[in-house]
PDB file of C-alpha atoms in Angstrom:
ATOM      1  CA  MET A 622     -13.400 -19.975   1.242  1.00 66.00           C
ATOM      2  CA  PRO A 623     -14.676 -17.148  -0.981  1.00 80.00           C
ATOM      3  CA  PHE A 624     -15.907 -14.829   1.829  1.00 87.00           C
ATOM      4  CA  PHE A 625     -13.954 -12.963   4.500  1.00 80.00           C
ATOM      5  CA  GLN A 626     -14.558 -10.553   7.341  1.00 89.00           C
ATOM      6  CA  LEU A 627     -11.670  -8.077   7.380  1.00 86.00           C
ATOM      7  CA  ASN A 628     -11.434  -8.303  11.160  1.00 88.00           C
ATOM      8  CA  ASP A 629     -10.830 -12.061  10.832  1.00 89.00           C
ATOM      9  CA  ILE A 630      -7.777 -11.559   8.604  1.00 89.00           C
ATOM     10  CA  GLN A 631      -4.547 -11.530  10.581  1.00 90.00           C
ATOM     11  CA  GLU A 632      -3.044  -8.066  10.908  1.00 92.00           C
ATOM     12  CA  VAL A 633       0.721  -8.103  10.425  1.00 92.00           C
ATOM     13  CA  ASP A 634       3.128  -5.438  11.670  1.00 92.00           C
ATOM     14  CA  LEU A 635       5.399  -4.788   8.678  1.00 87.00           C
ATOM     15  CA  PHE A 636       7.831  -2.331  10.296  1.00 84.00           C
ATOM     16  CA  ASN A 637       7.824   1.163  11.820  1.00 87.00           C
ATOM     17  CA  GLY A 638       4.209   0.720  12.933  1.00 94.00           C
ATOM     18  CA  ILE A 639       2.855  -0.021   9.438  1.00 94.00           C
ATOM     19  CA  LYS A 640       0.073  -2.603   9.675  1.00 96.00           C
ATOM     20  CA  ILE A 641      -1.277  -4.761   6.869  1.00 94.00           C
ATOM     21  CA  ARG A 642      -4.075  -7.240   6.237  1.00 94.00           C
ATOM     22  CA  ALA A 643      -3.827  -9.153   2.962  1.00 92.00           C
ATOM     23  CA  ILE A 644      -6.129 -11.352   0.897  1.00 91.00           C
ATOM     24  CA  TYR A 645      -4.619 -13.570  -1.797  1.00 91.00           C
ATOM     25  CA  GLY A 646      -6.230 -14.946  -4.924  1.00 91.00           C
ATOM     26  CA  GLU A 647      -4.592 -17.012  -7.606  1.00 91.00           C
ATOM     27  CA  ASN A 648      -3.771 -13.984  -9.803  1.00 95.00           C
ATOM     28  CA  ILE A 649      -4.401 -10.968  -7.565  1.00 95.00           C
ATOM     29  CA  SER A 650      -3.891  -9.742  -4.015  1.00 94.00           C
ATOM     30  CA  VAL A 651      -5.536  -7.003  -1.977  1.00 95.00           C
ATOM     31  CA  SER A 652      -3.750  -5.311   0.913  1.00 95.00           C
ATOM     32  CA  ILE A 653      -5.284  -2.980   3.479  1.00 96.00           C
ATOM     33  CA  LEU A 654      -2.478  -0.905   4.979  1.00 97.00           C
ATOM     34  CA  GLU A 655      -2.466   1.530   7.877  1.00 98.00           C
ATOM     35  CA  PHE A 656       0.408   3.991   8.191  1.00 98.00           C
ATOM     36  CA  PRO A 657       1.219   6.020  11.324  1.00 98.00           C
ATOM     37  CA  PRO A 658       1.317   9.807  10.936  1.00 98.00           C
ATOM     38  CA  PHE A 659       4.277  11.144   8.932  1.00 98.00           C
ATOM     39  CA  THR A 660       5.458   7.694   7.787  1.00 96.00           C
ATOM     40  CA  GLN A 661       7.790   7.712   4.791  1.00 96.00           C
ATOM     41  CA  ILE A 662       7.831   4.908   2.227  1.00 94.00           C
ATOM     42  CA  PRO A 663      11.157   5.150   0.393  1.00 94.00           C
ATOM     43  CA  PRO A 664      11.404   4.927  -3.387  1.00 96.00           C
ATOM     44  CA  HIS A 665      10.992   1.348  -4.566  1.00 94.00           C
ATOM     45  CA  ARG A 666       9.625  -0.654  -7.474  1.00 94.00           C
ATOM     46  CA  HIS A 667       8.307  -4.138  -8.093  1.00 93.00           C
ATOM     47  CA  PRO A 668       7.191  -6.267 -11.038  1.00 95.00           C
ATOM     48  CA  ASN A 669       3.542  -6.116  -9.933  1.00 96.00           C
ATOM     49  CA  GLU A 670       0.987  -3.699 -11.355  1.00 98.00           C
ATOM     50  CA  GLN A 671      -0.588  -1.804  -8.431  1.00 98.00           C
ATOM     51  CA  ILE A 672      -3.835   0.094  -8.008  1.00 98.00           C
ATOM     52  CA  GLY A 673      -4.421   1.964  -4.754  1.00 98.00           C
ATOM     53  CA  ILE A 674      -7.218   3.902  -3.097  1.00 99.00           C
ATOM     54  CA  VAL A 675      -6.723   6.251  -0.157  1.00 99.00           C
ATOM     55  CA  GLU A 676      -9.395   5.576   2.471  1.00 98.00           C
ATOM     56  CA  GLU A 677      -8.188   7.831   5.295  1.00 98.00           C
ATOM     57  CA  GLY A 678      -5.563  10.475   5.882  1.00 98.00           C
ATOM     58  CA  GLU A 679      -3.466  12.495   3.473  1.00 98.00           C
ATOM     59  CA  MET A 680      -0.450  11.166   1.604  1.00 98.00           C
ATOM     60  CA  GLU A 681       1.898  12.562  -0.999  1.00 99.00           C
ATOM     61  CA  TYR A 682       2.641  10.000  -3.695  1.00 98.00           C
ATOM     62  CA  THR A 683       5.387  10.171  -6.277  1.00 99.00           C
ATOM     63  CA  ILE A 684       4.865   7.731  -9.138  1.00 98.00           C
ATOM     64  CA  GLY A 685       7.561   7.962 -11.784  1.00 98.00           C
ATOM     65  CA  ASP A 686       7.843  11.695 -12.571  1.00 98.00           C
ATOM     66  CA  HIS A 687       4.412  12.609 -11.153  1.00 98.00           C
ATOM     67  CA  THR A 688       3.716  13.814  -7.595  1.00 99.00           C
ATOM     68  CA  MET A 689       0.309  14.450  -6.054  1.00 99.00           C
ATOM     69  CA  VAL A 690      -1.228  14.942  -2.616  1.00 99.00           C
ATOM     70  CA  CYS A 691      -3.856  12.224  -2.223  1.00 98.00           C
ATOM     71  CA  ARG A 692      -6.795  12.316   0.174  1.00 98.00           C
ATOM     72  CA  LYS A 693      -9.755  10.051   0.894  1.00 98.00           C
ATOM     73  CA  GLY A 694     -11.209   8.855  -2.387  1.00 98.00           C
ATOM     74  CA  THR A 695      -8.076   9.395  -4.492  1.00 98.00           C
ATOM     75  CA  ALA A 696      -7.093   6.388  -6.595  1.00 99.00           C
ATOM     76  CA  PHE A 697      -3.845   5.759  -8.432  1.00 98.00           C
ATOM     77  CA  VAL A 698      -2.286   3.244 -10.828  1.00 98.00           C
ATOM     78  CA  ILE A 699       1.369   2.209 -10.675  1.00 98.00           C
ATOM     79  CA  PRO A 700       2.619   0.306 -13.747  1.00 98.00           C
ATOM     80  CA  PRO A 701       5.003  -2.628 -13.213  1.00 98.00           C
ATOM     81  CA  ASN A 702       8.639  -1.703 -12.454  1.00 97.00           C
ATOM     82  CA  THR A 703       7.820   1.997 -11.941  1.00 98.00           C
ATOM     83  CA  THR A 704       9.670   3.706  -9.106  1.00 98.00           C
ATOM     84  CA  HIS A 705       7.296   5.178  -6.533  1.00 98.00           C
ATOM     85  CA  ALA A 706       7.362   6.570  -2.994  1.00 97.00           C
ATOM     86  CA  ALA A 707       4.961   8.065  -0.474  1.00 98.00           C
ATOM     87  CA  VAL A 708       4.833  10.069   2.727  1.00 98.00           C
ATOM     88  CA  VAL A 709       1.933  10.477   5.143  1.00 98.00           C
ATOM     89  CA  LEU A 710       1.272  14.207   5.517  1.00 99.00           C
ATOM     90  CA  SER A 711      -1.528  13.962   8.081  1.00 97.00           C
ATOM     91  CA  ASP A 712      -1.105  13.911  11.853  1.00 98.00           C
ATOM     92  CA  THR A 713      -3.573  11.015  11.950  1.00 98.00           C
ATOM     93  CA  PRO A 714      -3.039   7.519  10.507  1.00 98.00           C
ATOM     94  CA  ALA A 715      -3.523   6.995   6.786  1.00 99.00           C
ATOM     95  CA  ARG A 716      -5.216   3.904   5.366  1.00 98.00           C
ATOM     96  CA  ILE A 717      -5.031   2.656   1.801  1.00 98.00           C
ATOM     97  CA  VAL A 718      -6.283  -0.347  -0.124  1.00 98.00           C
ATOM     98  CA  ASP A 719      -3.776  -1.728  -2.638  1.00 98.00           C
ATOM     99  CA  VAL A 720      -4.491  -4.267  -5.361  1.00 98.00           C
ATOM    100  CA  PHE A 721      -1.591  -6.148  -6.961  1.00 97.00           C
ATOM    101  CA  THR A 722      -1.337  -8.411  -9.966  1.00 97.00           C
ATOM    102  CA  PRO A 723       0.353 -10.788  -9.934  1.00 95.00           C
ATOM    103  CA  PRO A 724      -0.207 -11.221  -6.177  1.00 93.00           C
ATOM    104  CA  ARG A 725       2.327  -9.560  -3.895  1.00 88.00           C
ATOM    105  CA  ARG A 726       3.168 -11.370  -0.667  1.00 82.00           C
ATOM    106  CA  ILE A 727       3.630  -9.500   2.607  1.00 72.00           C
ATOM    107  CA  THR A 728       7.277 -10.599   2.847  1.00 64.00           C
ATOM    108  CA  GLU A 729       7.935  -9.115  -0.603  1.00 54.00           C
ATOM    109  CA  GLN A 730       6.519  -5.756   0.505  1.00 55.00           C
ATOM    110  CA  GLU A 731       8.622  -5.659   3.640  1.00 51.00           C
ATOM    111  CA  GLY A 732      11.811  -6.536   1.783  1.00 47.00           C
ATOM    112  CA  LEU A 733      11.343  -3.919  -0.920  1.00 46.00           C
ATOM    113  CA  TRP A 734      10.388  -1.119   1.438  1.00 45.00           C
ATOM    114  CA  ARG A 735      13.452  -1.741   3.562  1.00 40.00           C
ATOM    115  CA  ALA A 736      15.805  -1.875   0.600  1.00 32.00           C
TER     116      ALA A 736
END
């Protein structure tokens, strides 16, 4: 079906309170992630190109050799196989929308973040 209500998409608990809803197309995926305050995402990389948009909260992203504090409305691009990490700086949850091509499955995200 080509239409979705976000609330109808199953929310999955990845780990450490991180929640995700994901939509998969043939060549792209979109993930809506919510991070608890002060969550740390360790350095990792993947073969997918990633574009993200911060919707809520404040996060510090390191992408390759570049680090920036990102707030609502900040967008970023992560090339394939580029090491990146993030930490939530806000004392409220942070929410981001991530787009991946090729699609990135939830189980792939969990495995890489725990590595």
